[in-house]
Amino acid sequence: MPEFEPIVVAFCCHYCAYGAADLAGSMRLEYPTNIRIIRLPCTGKVTPIFLLRAFEKGADGVYVAGCLEGDCHFIQGNLVAKPRVNYTKKLIQEVGLEPERLEMFNMSAAMGPRFAEVAREFVERIKQLGPSPLNKKFHIQSDAA
Amino acid sequence: MVIGERKPFDEIMKMLEGVKKIAVLGCGGCVTVCLTGGQDEVRVLSSQLRMARDKEGNPIEIIEKTLERQCDPEYVELAEGMASDVEVILSMACGAGVQFMAERYKDVPIYPALNTTFVGGSKKEGYYVERCQTCGECKLYFTGGICPIARCSKSLLNGPCGGSTKGKCEIDPEVDCAWQLILDRLKSLNQMDRYTDIMPINDWRTNRDGGPRKMIREDFQR
């Protein structure tokens, strides 16, 4: 059986987490290559369907990374995203996926090391949970092996 | 507007047992405004259904569509091509919309995805409260614009009752006593004479008790 390398989609705000990812790169910090970053103008752009589509297409974990609370570039986009992420946790639980596969994090653009830490911790969490039953790629590979 | 709440996911899954191709049909009217049956909710429910069925190894094909309104024949008509193409239509409209669809499309089962709950409005985004019970005999002139039928737990016409404490109803300390609200409002409007007049026994025939109701505008009849 091949080792499980999760696919994690990270919805990152342009003004903070995306900058933090950039900084993590400039600082030559290592973080897992499992992360697929999708840049958003603000986490307030996130609706449940964004997150559900990621799971539907086989992501093993999804997280939303926005500005520190009180520091949103658009004043309160991150506060809009937070209850939406919590609501979507319930939606994926109804489907039979673990709510821990979805999370929201807050960080500033200056927090490159924190970005790398979040990426490492989250990938580790998803490895513990195992592959999503909707991750067809993994299941086809393991069936073949 | 008519407020609806989505049925529990398991109940919807049970209705769709053994079905391979469905349409999830949203409504652009009230249920879009109360965030339970519009285009976004159609996408969310469809995605959940696909995932749940994929997980079981029993995939389901879903057509996602939202009509302007499902309680109006001219819009219901627009689902024609789709209706013959699916085994079941899962309607995310209120009960009226589901029935208009069922009347028009006789060969395909129409299942409800929502529980229609009440007529009300939004206090703030995503927070809806009941304001009207469609009794068919509006009393708001006498009660300062606050409905004793919909908002008093006992629908008393001459209140308050002994269960009113510090402006709250005995059924729940978070529920306002409608008659306290009416009293306060009539006082501030200087219309207390309307409070002292005793309201006669209600004629409930205009309510549901008189059977299904209809309303006809004669000048529109051809």
XYZ file of C-alpha atoms in Angstrom:
367
model
C 0.000 0.000 0.000
C 1.491 3.408 -0.949
C 2.204 5.879 1.838
C -0.654 8.287 2.265
C 0.224 11.786 1.100
C -2.850 13.918 1.682
C -4.108 16.567 -0.685
C -4.803 19.716 1.303
C -6.412 22.791 -0.218
C -5.653 26.059 1.557
C -7.811 29.060 0.798
C -5.506 31.957 1.631
C -6.303 35.635 1.903
C -4.174 37.821 -0.387
C -3.429 40.286 2.414
C -2.183 37.903 5.072
C -1.784 34.133 4.697
C -0.792 34.383 1.040
C 1.843 36.963 1.997
C 2.889 34.726 4.892
C 3.327 31.822 2.464
C 5.491 34.059 0.315
C 7.527 35.052 3.338
C 7.889 31.419 4.384
C 9.361 30.806 0.913
C 11.724 33.796 1.147
C 12.845 32.601 4.564
C 13.497 29.173 3.021
C 11.272 27.517 5.589
C 10.185 24.017 4.796
C 6.562 23.034 4.794
C 4.849 19.999 3.276
C 4.244 19.960 -0.451
C 0.755 18.583 0.159
C -0.664 22.108 0.349
C -2.422 23.520 -2.715
C -2.934 27.235 -2.178
C -5.869 29.100 -3.673
C -5.550 32.842 -3.320
C -8.618 34.820 -2.323
C -9.056 38.598 -2.216
C -10.341 38.108 1.345
C -11.577 35.112 3.344
C -14.967 36.872 3.359
C -15.195 35.545 -0.206
C -15.464 31.975 1.095
C -18.898 30.377 0.970
C -19.714 26.784 1.975
C -19.804 25.654 -1.656
C -16.104 26.627 -2.169
C -15.141 24.289 0.639
C -17.566 21.520 -0.332
C -16.319 21.515 -3.940
C -12.766 20.952 -2.700
C -13.913 17.906 -0.695
C -16.076 16.701 -3.572
C -13.086 16.756 -5.891
C -11.115 14.592 -3.484
C -9.275 16.903 -1.096
C -8.404 15.115 2.146
C -8.330 18.349 4.118
C -9.231 21.980 3.545
C -8.336 25.072 5.494
C -9.060 28.736 5.269
C -6.340 31.138 6.376
C -7.304 34.740 7.003
C -6.028 37.819 8.775
C -5.789 38.071 12.552
C -9.139 38.945 14.053
C -9.563 42.705 14.066
C -6.962 43.120 11.319
C -8.964 42.237 8.182
C -8.032 44.413 5.213
C -11.752 44.646 4.446
C -12.606 45.252 8.113
C -14.563 42.084 8.882
C -14.164 39.540 6.060
C -12.426 37.065 8.363
C -15.286 37.375 10.854
C -17.701 36.559 8.013
C -15.644 33.495 7.090
C -15.381 32.048 10.604
C -19.072 31.080 11.100
C -19.236 29.897 7.490
C -16.348 27.496 8.078
C -18.035 26.262 11.260
C -21.317 25.794 9.377
C -19.527 23.876 6.613
C -18.038 21.568 9.247
C -21.598 20.518 10.052
C -22.359 20.060 6.350
C -19.418 17.694 5.823
C -20.295 15.849 9.010
C -23.780 15.189 7.589
C -22.105 13.642 4.561
C -19.997 11.423 6.815
C -16.638 13.197 6.691
C -14.846 14.155 9.895
C -15.306 17.875 10.701
C -11.611 17.982 11.676
C -10.795 17.837 7.965
C -11.784 21.500 7.772
C -10.316 24.363 9.788
C -9.865 28.109 9.869
C -6.591 29.758 10.874
C -5.657 33.388 11.413
C -2.239 34.908 10.749
C -0.638 38.109 9.519
C 1.510 38.577 6.404
C 4.550 38.822 8.700
C 3.986 35.344 10.126
C 5.914 33.208 7.625
C 7.066 30.707 10.297
C 3.470 30.404 11.547
C 2.298 29.638 7.994
C 4.807 26.797 7.738
C 3.838 25.562 11.226
C 0.100 25.560 10.379
C 0.804 23.690 7.135
C 2.866 21.048 8.963
C 0.361 20.620 11.782
C -2.631 20.412 9.489
C -1.023 17.902 7.123
C -0.074 15.813 10.167
C -3.673 15.956 11.404
C -4.993 14.781 8.029
C -2.400 11.985 7.900
C -3.743 10.780 11.253
C -7.312 10.883 9.917
C -6.352 8.959 6.791
C -7.506 9.502 3.221
C -10.913 10.982 2.506
C -13.318 8.363 1.153
C -13.795 10.747 -1.775
C -10.080 10.809 -2.681
C -10.447 8.576 -5.734
C -6.823 8.942 -6.806
C -5.553 7.431 -3.560
C -8.097 4.645 -3.530
C -7.352 3.658 -7.150
C -3.614 3.572 -6.393
C -4.050 1.514 -3.241
C -6.413 -0.891 -5.003
C -3.821 -1.391 -7.747
C -1.047 -2.013 -5.188
C -41.947 36.130 3.146
C -42.436 32.394 3.579
C -39.692 30.941 5.738
C -38.473 27.403 5.223
C -35.886 25.236 6.887
C -33.980 22.481 5.175
C -35.046 18.992 6.131
C -32.458 16.878 7.976
C -29.916 15.504 5.512
C -30.640 11.878 6.450
C -34.340 12.356 5.696
C -33.506 13.680 2.220
C -31.081 10.783 1.631
C -33.795 8.316 2.618
C -36.259 9.842 0.136
C -33.685 9.344 -2.621
C -32.876 5.693 -1.894
C -32.486 3.728 -5.125
C -32.749 6.846 -7.312
C -29.943 7.410 -9.837
C -30.756 10.722 -11.494
C -32.479 13.703 -9.931
C -32.922 17.406 -10.330
C -32.432 19.696 -7.360
C -34.691 22.606 -8.093
C -34.318 25.900 -6.249
C -36.757 28.768 -6.040
C -35.777 32.409 -6.533
C -38.524 33.722 -4.246
C -38.837 33.770 -0.462
C -36.589 30.766 0.186
C -33.725 32.474 -1.634
C -34.079 35.475 0.656
C -34.208 33.322 3.796
C -31.128 31.408 2.593
C -32.664 27.937 2.457
C -33.716 27.176 -1.113
C -31.972 29.478 -3.579
C -29.195 28.859 -6.085
C -26.466 28.673 -3.426
C -28.406 26.183 -1.348
C -29.106 24.083 -4.448
C -25.355 23.869 -5.042
C -24.621 22.999 -1.427
C -27.286 20.281 -1.158
C -26.321 18.804 -4.541
C -22.673 18.693 -3.542
C -23.554 17.013 -0.231
C -25.760 14.450 -1.954
C -23.098 13.620 -4.546
C -20.477 13.196 -1.833
C -22.670 11.054 0.395
C -23.632 8.799 -2.498
C -20.077 8.617 -3.885
C -18.941 7.562 -0.448
C -21.423 4.684 -0.523
C -20.177 3.715 -4.006
C -23.635 4.465 -5.344
C -23.230 7.695 -7.344
C -26.123 9.960 -8.171
C -26.429 12.271 -11.159
C -27.829 15.684 -10.322
C -29.129 18.490 -12.505
C -28.979 21.790 -10.620
C -31.486 24.445 -11.561
C -33.245 27.377 -9.939
C -36.515 28.815 -11.199
C -37.531 32.416 -10.684
C -40.484 31.149 -8.634
C -42.050 27.706 -8.251
C -45.482 29.052 -7.278
C -46.183 30.590 -10.673
C -47.189 28.550 -13.769
C -45.180 30.711 -16.187
C -41.947 29.850 -14.358
C -42.908 26.268 -13.469
C -43.275 25.750 -17.233
C -39.538 26.389 -17.678
C -38.654 23.084 -15.982
C -40.304 21.084 -18.756
C -37.223 19.771 -20.602
C -35.570 18.775 -17.352
C -38.603 17.092 -15.781
C -38.765 14.330 -18.378
C -35.044 13.659 -17.989
C -34.928 12.744 -14.286
C -36.411 10.127 -11.956
C -37.194 12.565 -9.141
C -37.317 16.327 -8.696
C -36.172 17.478 -5.275
C -37.789 20.860 -4.807
C -36.194 23.402 -2.503
C -39.250 25.664 -2.633
C -41.869 26.112 0.076
C -44.834 23.752 0.224
C -46.717 25.858 -2.303
C -43.913 25.574 -4.844
C -43.641 21.807 -4.396
C -47.381 21.463 -5.059
C -47.375 23.708 -8.125
C -44.585 21.572 -9.540
C -46.471 18.370 -8.718
C -49.635 19.696 -10.384
C -47.771 20.571 -13.568
C -45.480 17.517 -13.849
C -47.694 14.521 -13.228
C -45.286 11.776 -14.330
C -42.362 12.610 -12.087
C -42.387 12.527 -8.277
C -41.644 15.897 -6.643
C -40.075 15.576 -3.180
C -39.720 18.434 -0.691
C -36.257 19.323 0.573
C -37.559 21.934 3.008
C -39.985 22.119 5.886
C -42.079 25.241 5.371
C -42.174 26.837 8.782
C -43.848 30.254 8.930
C -44.540 33.677 7.431
C -42.145 36.227 8.788
C -39.188 38.451 8.096
C -35.501 38.822 8.827
C -34.498 40.548 12.030
C -30.954 40.530 10.729
C -29.094 38.499 8.119
C -29.799 34.801 8.678
C -32.199 35.401 11.614
C -35.900 34.998 10.859
C -38.923 35.543 13.042
C -42.629 34.794 12.689
C -44.916 37.767 12.242
C -48.089 36.567 10.494
C -50.284 33.513 10.780
C -52.366 34.353 7.666
C -55.612 34.333 9.700
C -57.364 36.292 6.964
C -58.724 39.007 9.248
C -56.033 41.572 10.007
C -56.265 43.197 13.422
C -53.149 45.323 13.317
C -55.185 48.564 13.242
C -56.407 47.841 16.777
C -53.159 46.490 18.180
C -50.534 49.067 17.302
C -49.088 47.059 14.409
C -48.284 44.023 16.573
C -50.197 40.850 15.785
C -51.806 39.107 18.779
C -52.657 36.057 16.663
C -49.103 35.347 15.484
C -47.115 36.700 18.398
C -49.158 35.846 21.472
C -48.520 32.193 22.293
C -52.238 31.743 23.014
C -53.392 34.027 20.168
C -55.415 35.974 22.738
C -57.463 38.866 21.395
C -57.824 40.547 24.770
C -54.598 40.127 26.664
C -52.293 39.888 28.402
C -52.907 36.719 30.359
C -51.531 35.851 33.783
C -48.471 34.259 32.209
C -46.973 37.624 31.308
C -44.043 38.507 33.568
C -41.813 41.539 33.124
C -42.776 41.745 29.463
C -41.949 38.112 28.746
C -44.150 35.123 27.982
C -44.422 32.166 30.349
C -43.525 29.691 27.585
C -39.980 31.015 27.324
C -38.197 33.894 29.064
C -36.782 34.930 25.688
C -40.208 35.313 24.060
C -41.743 38.766 24.340
C -45.302 38.987 25.623
C -47.139 40.260 22.536
C -49.754 41.977 24.663
C -47.102 43.839 26.660
C -45.655 45.028 23.346
C -49.144 46.050 22.173
C -49.839 47.935 25.415
C -46.523 49.777 25.316
C -47.008 50.702 21.685
C -50.614 51.869 22.072
C -49.557 53.979 25.052
C -46.768 55.630 23.083
C -49.138 56.268 20.156
C -51.767 57.666 22.513
C -54.278 55.109 21.244
C -55.196 53.405 24.519
C -58.889 53.695 23.643
C -58.303 50.834 21.193
C -57.027 48.715 24.065
C -60.033 49.374 26.288
C -62.476 48.284 23.575
C -63.066 44.556 23.976
C -62.367 42.624 20.791
C -65.232 40.263 19.863
C -64.764 36.519 19.450
C -62.724 35.831 16.338
C -64.289 34.448 13.175
C -61.859 31.670 12.350
C -63.606 30.818 9.083
C -61.259 33.207 7.290
C -58.372 31.212 8.754
C -57.578 27.652 7.613
C -60.624 26.433 9.518
C -62.805 27.435 6.559
C -60.950 25.044 4.236
C -58.394 25.912 1.538
C -58.557 29.574 0.575
C -58.291 31.432 -2.701
C -58.045 35.039 -3.774
C -59.303 36.186 -7.176
C -58.685 39.525 -8.866
C -61.688 39.823 -11.142
C -60.106 42.325 -13.520
C -57.459 39.734 -14.393
C -59.957 36.998 -15.293
C -60.461 36.244 -18.990
